[in-house]
Short mmCIF file of C-alpha atoms in Angstrom, two decimals:
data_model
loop_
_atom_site.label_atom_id
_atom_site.label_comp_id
_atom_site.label_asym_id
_atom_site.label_seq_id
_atom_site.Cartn_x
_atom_site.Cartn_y
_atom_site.Cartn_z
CA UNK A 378 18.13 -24.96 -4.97
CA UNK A 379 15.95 -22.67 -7.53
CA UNK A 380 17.43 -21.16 -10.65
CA UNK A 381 15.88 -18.58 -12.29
CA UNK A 382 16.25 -15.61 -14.65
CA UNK A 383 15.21 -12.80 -12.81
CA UNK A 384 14.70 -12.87 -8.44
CA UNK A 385 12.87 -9.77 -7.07
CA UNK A 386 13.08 -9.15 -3.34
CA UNK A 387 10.03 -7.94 -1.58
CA UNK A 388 6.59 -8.05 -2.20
CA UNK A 389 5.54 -4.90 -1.11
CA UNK A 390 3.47 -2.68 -4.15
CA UNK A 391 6.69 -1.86 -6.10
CA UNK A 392 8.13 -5.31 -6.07
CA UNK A 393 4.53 -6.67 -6.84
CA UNK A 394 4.24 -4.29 -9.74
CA UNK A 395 7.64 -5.46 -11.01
CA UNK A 396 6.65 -8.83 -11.08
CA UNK A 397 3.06 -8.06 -12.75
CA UNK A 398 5.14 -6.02 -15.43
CA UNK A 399 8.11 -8.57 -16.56
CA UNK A 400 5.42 -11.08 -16.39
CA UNK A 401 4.60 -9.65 -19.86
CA UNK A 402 7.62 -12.07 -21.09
CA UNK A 403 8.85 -15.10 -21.34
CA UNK A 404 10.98 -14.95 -17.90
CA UNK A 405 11.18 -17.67 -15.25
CA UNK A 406 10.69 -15.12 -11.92
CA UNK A 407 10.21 -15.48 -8.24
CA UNK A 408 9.40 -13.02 -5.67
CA UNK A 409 11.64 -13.43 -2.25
CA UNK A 410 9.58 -11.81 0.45
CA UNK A 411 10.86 -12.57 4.09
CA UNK A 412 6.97 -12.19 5.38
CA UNK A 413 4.17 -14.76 4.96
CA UNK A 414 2.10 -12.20 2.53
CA UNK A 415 2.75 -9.49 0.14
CA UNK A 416 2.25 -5.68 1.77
CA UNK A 417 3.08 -6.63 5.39
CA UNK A 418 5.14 -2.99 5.27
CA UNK A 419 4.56 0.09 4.48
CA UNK A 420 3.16 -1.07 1.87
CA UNK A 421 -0.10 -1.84 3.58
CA UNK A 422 0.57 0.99 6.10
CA UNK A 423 -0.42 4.45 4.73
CA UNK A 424 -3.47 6.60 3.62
CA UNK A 425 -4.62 4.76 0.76
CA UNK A 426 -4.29 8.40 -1.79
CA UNK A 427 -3.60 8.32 -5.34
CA UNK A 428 -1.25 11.15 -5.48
CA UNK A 429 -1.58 14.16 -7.63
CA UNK A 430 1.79 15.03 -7.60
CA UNK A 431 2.12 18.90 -6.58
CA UNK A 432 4.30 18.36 -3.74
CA UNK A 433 7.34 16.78 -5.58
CA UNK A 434 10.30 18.67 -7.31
CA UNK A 435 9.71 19.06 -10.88
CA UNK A 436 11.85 17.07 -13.09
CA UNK A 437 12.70 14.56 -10.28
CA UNK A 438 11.67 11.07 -10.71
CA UNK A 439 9.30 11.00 -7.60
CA UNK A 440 7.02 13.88 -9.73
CA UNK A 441 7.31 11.94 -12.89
CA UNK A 442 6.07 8.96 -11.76
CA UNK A 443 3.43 10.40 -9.58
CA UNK A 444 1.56 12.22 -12.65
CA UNK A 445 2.27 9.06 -14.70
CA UNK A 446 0.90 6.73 -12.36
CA UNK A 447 -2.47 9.03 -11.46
CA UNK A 448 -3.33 9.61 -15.11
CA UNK A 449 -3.68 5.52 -15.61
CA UNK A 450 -4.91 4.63 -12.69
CA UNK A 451 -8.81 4.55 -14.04
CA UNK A 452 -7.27 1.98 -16.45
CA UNK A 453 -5.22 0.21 -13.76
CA UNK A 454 -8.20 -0.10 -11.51
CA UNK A 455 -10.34 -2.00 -13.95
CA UNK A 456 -7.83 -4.26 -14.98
CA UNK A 457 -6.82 -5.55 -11.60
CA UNK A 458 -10.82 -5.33 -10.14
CA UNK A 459 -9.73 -3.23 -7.70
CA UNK A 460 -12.06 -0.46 -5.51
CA UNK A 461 -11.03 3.11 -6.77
CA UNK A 462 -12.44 6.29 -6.72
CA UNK A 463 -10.91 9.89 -8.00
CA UNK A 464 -12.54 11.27 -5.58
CA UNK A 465 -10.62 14.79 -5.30
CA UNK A 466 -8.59 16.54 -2.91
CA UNK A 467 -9.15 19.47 -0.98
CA UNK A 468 -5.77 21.42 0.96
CA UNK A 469 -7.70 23.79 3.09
CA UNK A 470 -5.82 26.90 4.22
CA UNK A 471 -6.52 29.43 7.91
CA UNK A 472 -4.97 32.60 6.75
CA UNK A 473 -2.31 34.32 4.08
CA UNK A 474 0.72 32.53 5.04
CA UNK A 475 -1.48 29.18 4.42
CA UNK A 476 -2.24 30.70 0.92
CA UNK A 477 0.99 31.77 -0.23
CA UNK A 478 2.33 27.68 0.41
CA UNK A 479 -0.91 26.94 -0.95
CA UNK A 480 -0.28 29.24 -4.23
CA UNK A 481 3.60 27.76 -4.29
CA UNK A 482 2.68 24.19 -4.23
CA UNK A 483 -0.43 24.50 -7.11
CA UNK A 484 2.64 26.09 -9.38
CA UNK A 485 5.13 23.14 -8.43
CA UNK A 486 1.76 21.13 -9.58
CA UNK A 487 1.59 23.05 -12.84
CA UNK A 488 4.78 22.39 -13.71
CA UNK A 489 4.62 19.23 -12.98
CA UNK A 490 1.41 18.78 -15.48
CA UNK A 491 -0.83 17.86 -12.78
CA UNK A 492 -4.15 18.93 -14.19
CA UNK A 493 -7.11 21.32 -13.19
CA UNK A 494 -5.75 22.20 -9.79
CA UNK A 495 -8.09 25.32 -9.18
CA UNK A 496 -8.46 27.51 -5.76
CA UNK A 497 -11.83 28.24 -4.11
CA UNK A 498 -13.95 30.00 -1.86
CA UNK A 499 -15.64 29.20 2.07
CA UNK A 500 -18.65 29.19 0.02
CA UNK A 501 -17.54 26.02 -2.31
CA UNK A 502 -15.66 24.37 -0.10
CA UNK A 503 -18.60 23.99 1.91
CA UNK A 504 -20.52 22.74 -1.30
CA UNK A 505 -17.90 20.13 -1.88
CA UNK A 506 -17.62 19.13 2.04
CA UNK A 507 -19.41 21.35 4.99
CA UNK A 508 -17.44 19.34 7.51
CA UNK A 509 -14.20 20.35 5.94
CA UNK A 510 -12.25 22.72 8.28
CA UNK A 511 -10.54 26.30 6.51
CA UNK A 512 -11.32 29.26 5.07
CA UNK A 513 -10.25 28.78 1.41
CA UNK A 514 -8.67 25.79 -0.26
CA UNK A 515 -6.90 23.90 -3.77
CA UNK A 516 -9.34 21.48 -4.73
CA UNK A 517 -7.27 19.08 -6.36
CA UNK A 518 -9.73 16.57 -8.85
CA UNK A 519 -7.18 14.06 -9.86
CA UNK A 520 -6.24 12.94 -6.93
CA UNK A 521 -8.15 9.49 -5.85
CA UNK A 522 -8.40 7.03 -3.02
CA UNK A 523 -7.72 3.09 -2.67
CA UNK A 524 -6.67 0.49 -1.02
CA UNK A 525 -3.27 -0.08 -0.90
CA UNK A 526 -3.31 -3.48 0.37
CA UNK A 527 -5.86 -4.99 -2.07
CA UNK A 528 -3.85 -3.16 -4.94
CA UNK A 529 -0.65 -4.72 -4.10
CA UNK A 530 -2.54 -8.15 -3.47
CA UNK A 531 -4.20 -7.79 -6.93
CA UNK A 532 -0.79 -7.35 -8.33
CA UNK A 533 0.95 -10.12 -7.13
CA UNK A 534 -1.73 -12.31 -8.27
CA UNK A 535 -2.02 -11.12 -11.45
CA UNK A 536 1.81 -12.01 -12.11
CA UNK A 537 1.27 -15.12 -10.31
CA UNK A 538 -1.44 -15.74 -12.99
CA UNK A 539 1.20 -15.00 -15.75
CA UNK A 540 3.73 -17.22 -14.35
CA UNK A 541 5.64 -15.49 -11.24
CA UNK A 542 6.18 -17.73 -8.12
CA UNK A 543 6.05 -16.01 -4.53
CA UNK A 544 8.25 -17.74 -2.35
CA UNK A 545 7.27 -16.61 1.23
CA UNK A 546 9.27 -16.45 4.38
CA UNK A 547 12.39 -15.97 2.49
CA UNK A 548 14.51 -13.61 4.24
CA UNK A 549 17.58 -12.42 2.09
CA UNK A 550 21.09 -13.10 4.33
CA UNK A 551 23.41 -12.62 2.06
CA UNK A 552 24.32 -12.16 -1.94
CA UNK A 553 27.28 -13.81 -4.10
CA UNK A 554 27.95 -12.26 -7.32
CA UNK A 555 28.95 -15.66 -10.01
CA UNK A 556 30.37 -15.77 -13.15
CA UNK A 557 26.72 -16.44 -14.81
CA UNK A 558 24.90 -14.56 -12.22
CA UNK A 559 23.52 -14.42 -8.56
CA UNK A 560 23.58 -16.73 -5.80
CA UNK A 561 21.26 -15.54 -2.80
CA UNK A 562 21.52 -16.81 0.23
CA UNK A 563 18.28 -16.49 1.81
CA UNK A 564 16.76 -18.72 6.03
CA UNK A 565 15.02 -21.24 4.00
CA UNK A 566 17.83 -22.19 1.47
CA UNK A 567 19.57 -20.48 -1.48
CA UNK A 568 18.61 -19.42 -4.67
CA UNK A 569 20.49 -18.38 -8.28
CA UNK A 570 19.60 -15.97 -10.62
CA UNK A 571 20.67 -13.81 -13.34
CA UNK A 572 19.30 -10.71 -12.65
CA UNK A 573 18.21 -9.38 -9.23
CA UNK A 574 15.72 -6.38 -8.93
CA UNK A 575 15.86 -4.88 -5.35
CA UNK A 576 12.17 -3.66 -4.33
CA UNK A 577 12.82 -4.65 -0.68
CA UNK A 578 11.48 -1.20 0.73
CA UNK A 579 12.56 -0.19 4.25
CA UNK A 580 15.13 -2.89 3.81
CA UNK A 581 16.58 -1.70 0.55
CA UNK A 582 19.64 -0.07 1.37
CA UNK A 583 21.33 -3.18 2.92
CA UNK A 584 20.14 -5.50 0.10
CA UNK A 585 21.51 -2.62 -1.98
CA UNK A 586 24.93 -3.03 0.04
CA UNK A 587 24.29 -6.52 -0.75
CA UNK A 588 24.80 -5.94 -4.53
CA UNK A 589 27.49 -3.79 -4.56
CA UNK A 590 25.35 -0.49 -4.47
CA UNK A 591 25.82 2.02 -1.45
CA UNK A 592 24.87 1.44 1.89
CA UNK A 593 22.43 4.80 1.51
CA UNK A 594 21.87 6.65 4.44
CA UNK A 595 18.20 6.52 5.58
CA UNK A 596 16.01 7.95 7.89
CA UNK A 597 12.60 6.75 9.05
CA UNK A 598 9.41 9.62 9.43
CA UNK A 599 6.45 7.54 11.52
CA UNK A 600 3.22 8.26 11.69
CA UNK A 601 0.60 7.26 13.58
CA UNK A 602 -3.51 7.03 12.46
CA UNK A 603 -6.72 6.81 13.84
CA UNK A 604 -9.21 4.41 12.40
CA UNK A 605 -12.89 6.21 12.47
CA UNK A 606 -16.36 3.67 12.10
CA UNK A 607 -18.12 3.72 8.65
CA UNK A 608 -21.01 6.43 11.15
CA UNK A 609 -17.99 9.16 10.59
CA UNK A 610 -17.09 8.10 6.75
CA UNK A 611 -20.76 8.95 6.06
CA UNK A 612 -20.08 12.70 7.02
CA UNK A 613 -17.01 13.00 4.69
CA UNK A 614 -16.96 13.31 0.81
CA UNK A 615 -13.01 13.81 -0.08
CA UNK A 616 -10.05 13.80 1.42
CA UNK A 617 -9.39 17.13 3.31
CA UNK A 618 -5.84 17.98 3.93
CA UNK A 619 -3.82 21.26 5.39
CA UNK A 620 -2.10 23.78 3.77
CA UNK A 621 1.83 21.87 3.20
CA UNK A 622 4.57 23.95 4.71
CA UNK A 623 7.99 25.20 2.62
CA UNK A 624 9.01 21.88 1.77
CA UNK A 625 5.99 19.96 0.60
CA UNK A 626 5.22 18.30 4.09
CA UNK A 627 1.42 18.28 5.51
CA UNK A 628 0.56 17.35 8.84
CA UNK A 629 -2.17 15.51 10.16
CA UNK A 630 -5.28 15.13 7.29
CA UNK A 631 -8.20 12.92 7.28
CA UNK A 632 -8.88 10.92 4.60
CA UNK A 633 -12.09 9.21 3.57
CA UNK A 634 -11.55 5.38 2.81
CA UNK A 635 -12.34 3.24 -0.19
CA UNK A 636 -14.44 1.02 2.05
CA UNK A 637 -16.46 4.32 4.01
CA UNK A 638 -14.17 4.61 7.45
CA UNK A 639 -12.14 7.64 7.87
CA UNK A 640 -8.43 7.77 8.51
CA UNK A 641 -7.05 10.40 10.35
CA UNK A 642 -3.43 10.78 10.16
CA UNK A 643 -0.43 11.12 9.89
CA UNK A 644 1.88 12.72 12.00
CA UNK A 645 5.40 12.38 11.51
CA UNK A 646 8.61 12.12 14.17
CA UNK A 647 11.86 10.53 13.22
CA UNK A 648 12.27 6.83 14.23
CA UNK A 649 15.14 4.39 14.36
CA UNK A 650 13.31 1.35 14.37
CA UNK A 651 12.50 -0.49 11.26
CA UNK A 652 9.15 -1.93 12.25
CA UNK A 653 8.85 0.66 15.18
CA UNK A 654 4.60 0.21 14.71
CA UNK A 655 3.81 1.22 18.43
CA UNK A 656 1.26 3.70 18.57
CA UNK A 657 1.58 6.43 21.71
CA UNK A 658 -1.14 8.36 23.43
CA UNK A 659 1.08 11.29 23.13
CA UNK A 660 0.64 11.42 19.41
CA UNK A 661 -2.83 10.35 19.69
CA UNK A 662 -3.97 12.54 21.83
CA UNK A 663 -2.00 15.19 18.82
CA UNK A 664 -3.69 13.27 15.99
CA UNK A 665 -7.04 14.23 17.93
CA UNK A 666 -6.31 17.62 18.72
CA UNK A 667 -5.06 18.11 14.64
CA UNK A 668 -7.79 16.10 12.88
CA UNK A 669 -10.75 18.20 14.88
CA UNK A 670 -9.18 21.31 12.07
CA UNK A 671 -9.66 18.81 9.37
CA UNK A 672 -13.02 17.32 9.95
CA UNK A 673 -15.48 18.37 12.23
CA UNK A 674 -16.92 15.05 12.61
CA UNK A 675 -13.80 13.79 14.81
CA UNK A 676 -15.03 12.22 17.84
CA UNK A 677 -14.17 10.07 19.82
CA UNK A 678 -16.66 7.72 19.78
CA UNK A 679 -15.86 6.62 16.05
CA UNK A 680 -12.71 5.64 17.17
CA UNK A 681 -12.23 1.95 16.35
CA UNK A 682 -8.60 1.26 15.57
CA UNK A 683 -4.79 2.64 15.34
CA UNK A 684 -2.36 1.99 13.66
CA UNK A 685 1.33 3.56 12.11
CA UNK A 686 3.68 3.47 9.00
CA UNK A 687 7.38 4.49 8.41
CA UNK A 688 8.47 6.46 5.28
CA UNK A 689 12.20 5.41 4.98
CA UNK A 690 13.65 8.66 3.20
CA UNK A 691 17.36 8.52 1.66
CA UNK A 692 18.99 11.87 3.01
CA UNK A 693 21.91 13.61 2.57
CA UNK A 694 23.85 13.39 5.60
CA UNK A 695 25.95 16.75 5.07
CA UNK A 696 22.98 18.74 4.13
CA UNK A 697 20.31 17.01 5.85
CA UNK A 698 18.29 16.84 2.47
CA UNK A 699 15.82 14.13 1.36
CA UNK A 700 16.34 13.38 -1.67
CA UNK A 701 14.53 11.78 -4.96
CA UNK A 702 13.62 8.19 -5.61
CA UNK A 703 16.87 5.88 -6.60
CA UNK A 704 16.23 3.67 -9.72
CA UNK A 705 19.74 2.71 -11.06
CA UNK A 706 21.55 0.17 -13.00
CA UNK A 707 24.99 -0.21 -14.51
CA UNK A 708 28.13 -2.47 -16.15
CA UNK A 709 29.64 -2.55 -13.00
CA UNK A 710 26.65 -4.38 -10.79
CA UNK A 711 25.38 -6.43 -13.68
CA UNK A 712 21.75 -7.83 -14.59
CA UNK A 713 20.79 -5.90 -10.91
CA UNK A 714 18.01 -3.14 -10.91
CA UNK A 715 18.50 -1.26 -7.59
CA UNK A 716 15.30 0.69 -6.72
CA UNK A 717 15.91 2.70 -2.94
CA UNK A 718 13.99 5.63 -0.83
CA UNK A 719 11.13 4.53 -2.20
CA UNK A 720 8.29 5.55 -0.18
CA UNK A 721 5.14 7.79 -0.19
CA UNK A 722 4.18 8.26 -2.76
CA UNK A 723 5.32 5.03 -3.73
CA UNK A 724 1.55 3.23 -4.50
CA UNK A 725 1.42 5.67 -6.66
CA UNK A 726 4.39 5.51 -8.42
CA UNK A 727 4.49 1.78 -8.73
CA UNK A 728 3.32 1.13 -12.28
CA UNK A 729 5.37 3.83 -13.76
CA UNK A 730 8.75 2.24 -11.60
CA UNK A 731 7.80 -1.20 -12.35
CA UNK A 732 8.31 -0.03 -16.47
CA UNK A 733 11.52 1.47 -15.84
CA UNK A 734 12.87 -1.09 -13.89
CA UNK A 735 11.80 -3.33 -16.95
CA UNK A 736 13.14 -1.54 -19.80
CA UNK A 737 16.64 -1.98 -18.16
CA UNK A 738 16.17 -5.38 -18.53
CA UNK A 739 14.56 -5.57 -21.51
CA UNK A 740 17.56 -3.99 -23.38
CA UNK A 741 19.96 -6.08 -21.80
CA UNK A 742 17.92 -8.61 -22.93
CA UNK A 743 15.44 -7.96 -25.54
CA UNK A 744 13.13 -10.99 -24.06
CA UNK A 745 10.16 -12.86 -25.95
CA UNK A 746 6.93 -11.13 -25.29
CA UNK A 747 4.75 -14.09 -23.54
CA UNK A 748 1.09 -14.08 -25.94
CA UNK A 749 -0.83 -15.66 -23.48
CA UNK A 750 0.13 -12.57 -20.38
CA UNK A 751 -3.31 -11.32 -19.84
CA UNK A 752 -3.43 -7.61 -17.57
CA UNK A 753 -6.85 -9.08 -16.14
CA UNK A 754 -7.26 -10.42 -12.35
CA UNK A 755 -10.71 -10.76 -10.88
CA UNK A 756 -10.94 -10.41 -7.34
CA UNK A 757 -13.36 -11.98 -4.83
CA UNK A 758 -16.65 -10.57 -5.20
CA UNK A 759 -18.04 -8.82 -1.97
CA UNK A 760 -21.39 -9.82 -0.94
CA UNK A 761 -21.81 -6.57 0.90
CA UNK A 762 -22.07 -4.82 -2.52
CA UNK A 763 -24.42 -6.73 -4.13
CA UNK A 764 -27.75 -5.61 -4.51
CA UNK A 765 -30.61 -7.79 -3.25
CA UNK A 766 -31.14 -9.41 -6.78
CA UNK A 767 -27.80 -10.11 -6.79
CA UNK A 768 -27.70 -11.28 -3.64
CA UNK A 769 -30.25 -13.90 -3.97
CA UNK A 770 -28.69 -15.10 -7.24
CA UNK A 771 -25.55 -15.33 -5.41
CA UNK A 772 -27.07 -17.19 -2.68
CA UNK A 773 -29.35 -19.70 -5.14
CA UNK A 774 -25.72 -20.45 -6.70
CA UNK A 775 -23.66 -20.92 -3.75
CA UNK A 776 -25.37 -21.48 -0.45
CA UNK A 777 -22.21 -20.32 1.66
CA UNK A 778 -23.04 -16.92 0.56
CA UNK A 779 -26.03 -17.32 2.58
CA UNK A 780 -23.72 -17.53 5.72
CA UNK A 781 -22.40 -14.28 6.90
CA UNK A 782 -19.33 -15.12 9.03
CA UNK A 783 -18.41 -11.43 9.84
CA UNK A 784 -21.60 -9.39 10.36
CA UNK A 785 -20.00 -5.80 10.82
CA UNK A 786 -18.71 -6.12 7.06
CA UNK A 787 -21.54 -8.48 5.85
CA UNK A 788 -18.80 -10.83 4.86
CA UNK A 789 -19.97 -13.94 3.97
CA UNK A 790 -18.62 -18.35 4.12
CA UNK A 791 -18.18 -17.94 0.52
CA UNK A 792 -15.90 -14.93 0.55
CA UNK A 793 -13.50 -16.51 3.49
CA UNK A 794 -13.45 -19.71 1.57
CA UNK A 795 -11.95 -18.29 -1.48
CA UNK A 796 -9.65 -16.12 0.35
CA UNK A 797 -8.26 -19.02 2.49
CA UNK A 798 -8.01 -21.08 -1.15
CA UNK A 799 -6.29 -17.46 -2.67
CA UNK A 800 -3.67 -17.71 -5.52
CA UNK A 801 -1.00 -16.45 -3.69
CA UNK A 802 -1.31 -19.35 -0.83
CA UNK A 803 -1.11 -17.38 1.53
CA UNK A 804 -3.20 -18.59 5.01
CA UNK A 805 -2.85 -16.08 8.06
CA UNK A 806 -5.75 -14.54 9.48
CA UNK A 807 -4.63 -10.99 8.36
CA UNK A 808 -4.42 -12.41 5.04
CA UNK A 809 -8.34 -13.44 5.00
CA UNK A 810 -8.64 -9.99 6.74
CA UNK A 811 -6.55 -7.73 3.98
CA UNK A 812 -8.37 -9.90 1.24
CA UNK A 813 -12.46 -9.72 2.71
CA UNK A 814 -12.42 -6.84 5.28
CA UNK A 815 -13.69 -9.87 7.61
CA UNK A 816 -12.38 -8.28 11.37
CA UNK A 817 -12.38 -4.90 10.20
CA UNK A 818 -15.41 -3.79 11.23
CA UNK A 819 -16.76 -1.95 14.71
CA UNK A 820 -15.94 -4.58 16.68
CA UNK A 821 -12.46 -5.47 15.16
CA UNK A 822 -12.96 -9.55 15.01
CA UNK A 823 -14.57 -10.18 18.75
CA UNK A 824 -17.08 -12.13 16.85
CA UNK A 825 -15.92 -13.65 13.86
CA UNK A 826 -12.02 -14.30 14.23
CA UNK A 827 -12.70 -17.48 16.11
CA UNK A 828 -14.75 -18.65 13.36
CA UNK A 829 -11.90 -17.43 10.59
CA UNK A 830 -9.59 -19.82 12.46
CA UNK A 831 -11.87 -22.54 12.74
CA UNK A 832 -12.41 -22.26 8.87
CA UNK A 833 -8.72 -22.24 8.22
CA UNK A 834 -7.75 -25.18 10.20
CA UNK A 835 -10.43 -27.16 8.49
CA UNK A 836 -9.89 -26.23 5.25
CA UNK A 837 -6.30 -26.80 5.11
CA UNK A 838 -6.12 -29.81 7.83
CA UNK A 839 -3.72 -27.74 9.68
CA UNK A 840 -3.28 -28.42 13.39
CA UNK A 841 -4.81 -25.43 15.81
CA UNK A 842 -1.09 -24.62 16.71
CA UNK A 843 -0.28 -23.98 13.20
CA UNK A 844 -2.70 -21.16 12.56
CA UNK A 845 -0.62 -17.88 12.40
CA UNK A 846 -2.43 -13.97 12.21
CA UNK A 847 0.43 -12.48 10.25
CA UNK A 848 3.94 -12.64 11.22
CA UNK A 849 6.43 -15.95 10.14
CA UNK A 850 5.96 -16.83 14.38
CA UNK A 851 2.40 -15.37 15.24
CA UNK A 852 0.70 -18.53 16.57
CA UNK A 853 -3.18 -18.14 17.69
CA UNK A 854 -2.63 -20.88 19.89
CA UNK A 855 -0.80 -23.09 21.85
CA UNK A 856 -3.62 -25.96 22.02
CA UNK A 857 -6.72 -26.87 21.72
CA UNK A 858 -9.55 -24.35 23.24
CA UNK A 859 -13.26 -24.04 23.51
#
């Protein structure tokens, strides 16, 4: 059985940026995640913005952390080596009632201190983007794009750099409040602690129950994407979204990627399932009707993928109202953080939570700052970027970077070597995939996922029926084939 000072559960961005901040001191922390990686959820399952934050109520957490977390981000970004780019936003509008939510929204933003939010013409929003759809629009310029799985990987191994352990496959069952503390029952053993810090996303209220917290009532918005091929993310420059209705909501927007594909998406219907991820040609077929507004350049021979995400709102069941982020703490649920309804814009916000959640701590009890934490992570270097100077260097150093194992997205032996050998230890295919792009390309792994298997079993001596793609009981095979 572990002891340890502080257990967070999940390792989805918030939890990961909880870990990367108390890392700063001299804590003994682990990470209970009940998947094999970190951003399995929703994490990993949205459009990749950095939020402005002109949508959100002013004063309310959700707004505070948005325009906190934006304004760093450039910072953030090159600590962690992660891909970023403030790329803009533009919320096109068709006619006057488009403009007057338009208007509404850029004063919300105002007040919220969002910065140089400005409208414009036909004329310069076809300067900016001439396959943007609308008449007029807000161009937005601190709002960014990323990717949210290689932010919250980059997180997590930072901390585990600093100290944190991520114990994987480590569903929470149960919680036991001690005399000196926690004891959490979890399917692969139990665990104490003194303080607990709930990050477990779409699963928070019940660990939230767990501690004593309320049960809060949730409600699940899904939304389903198209994928579009790097030919269509060469015809968009920024992310072009519609005019939001009364109460901040947009429908379906396209969004360029960090990596050049195009996501177009979401829509949004209520679900009761908690990893409801089916996609339906009756939204698709909506997605592709909406997005043609958006972007001209929706067709449907870019199409290369789908895929959905859940926002799990906390609601007010008498009035029917979301309602704000929940970051609490208090004498009666001692040494616990509970952090609930946290979802978009919650890569965003993550940072900016992660320090709150920390100060709590911290003045319970005023920890040693650790002098060796360093903010820095360096992440595997992508072949596909390099220039050809670099390239040959690259390959003159390390001849596996003269082996490209996943031609669509140039990713090379080297790449899928150090993935497979990551910090984290984590070893399912969608784990190589979320850390190289490898399988992400135009023809989605029909040429080099046989390869990524063969290089994992090898590496790690692992029989063939022990090679997972993502879930705790996703086998690739049952045997030995050709």
């Amino acid at each position: 059985m572990g002891a340890y000072d502080v257990i967070i559960i999940g390792a989805g961005v918030v939890g990961s940026a909880v870990a990367r901040e108390l890392s700063r001191f001299c804590l003994d922390i682990a990470v209970l995640e009940k998947e094999p990686d970190v951003a399995c959820g929703n994490s990993g399952r949205n459009t990749g913005m950095l939020h402005a934050g002109f949508t959100y109520t002013p004063g309310s957490l959700k707004a505070e952390c948005a325009v906190e977390g934006n304004r760093e981000f450039d910072q953030v970004a090159e600590e962690l080596d992660v891909p970023f780019r403030r790329t803009g936003k533009l919320v096109v509008g068709f006619d006057e009632e488009d403009r007057r939510n338009i208007l509404k929204f850029k004063e919300i933003g105002e007040r919220n201190g969002v910065r140089g939010m400005k409208m414009i013409d036909k004329a310069r929003l076809n300067q900016l983007d001439p396959n943007a759809g609308g008449e007029f629009a807000m161009y937005v310029p601190s709002s960014g794009i990323l990717d949210p799985m290689q932010y919250t990987i980059a997180l997590a191994e930072n901390a585990c750099a600093n100290g944190v352990r991520f114990l994987f496959g480590r569903r929470v069952e149960g919680i036991r409040r001690e005399e000196d503390g926690y004891l959490i029952h979890t399917c692969k053993g139990d665990v104490r602690t003194k303080w607990v810090i709930n990050c477990a996303g779409m699963y928070a209220s019940q660990i939230s129950a767990m501690l004593g917290y309320p049960d809060y009532p949730v409600r699940g918005f899904k939304g389903e994407y198209y994928v579009l091929d790097k030919k269509a993310g060469k015809n968009m420059r920024i992310p072009i979204y519609p005019a939001p209705n009364e109460k901040g909501g947009f429908a379906t927007h396209a969004t360029p990627t960090i990596d050049g594909n195009v996501l177009v998406g979401p829509d949004s219907y209520i679900t009761e399932g908690y990893e409801d991820y089916k996609v339906t040609r009756e939204h698709m077929d909506g997605l592709y009707r909406d997005g043609r507004r958006m972007f001209k350049e929706m067709k449907p021979e870019y199409f290369i993928r789908n895929f959905a995400g859940i926002r799990w709102k906390i609601y007010d069941p008498k009035t029917g109202e979301n309602k704000d982020f929940v970051l609490e703490s208090d004498d009666s649920h001692p040494c616990t953080v509970n952090l609930a309804g946290i979802e978009s814009p919650g890569v965003t916000c993550a940072l900016p939570l992660a320090r709150r959640a920390a100060a709590i701590l911290r003045e319970k009890e005023n920890p040693r700052i650790d002098p060796s934490f360093s903010p820095y992570r360096k992440g595997i270097r992508r072949f596909s970027d390099m220039d050809q100077k670099e390239k040959k260097e690259a390959i003159a150093g390390n001849p596996d970077y003269g082996e490209v194992i996943c031609r669509c997205e140039m990713v090379t032996r080297a790449e899928i070597l150090q993935a497979i050998h990551n910090p984290l230890g984590v070893h399912t295919v969608t784990g190589i995939k979320n850390r190289t792009r490898a399988t992400m390309g135009r023809c989605q792994g029909g040429y080099c996922e046989t390869r990524i298997t063969a290089m994992i079993q090898e590496e790690l001596g692992i029989d063939e029926r022990q090679v997972r793609y993502s879930k705790e009981n996703s086998y690739m095979f049952t045997g030995k084939v050709r």
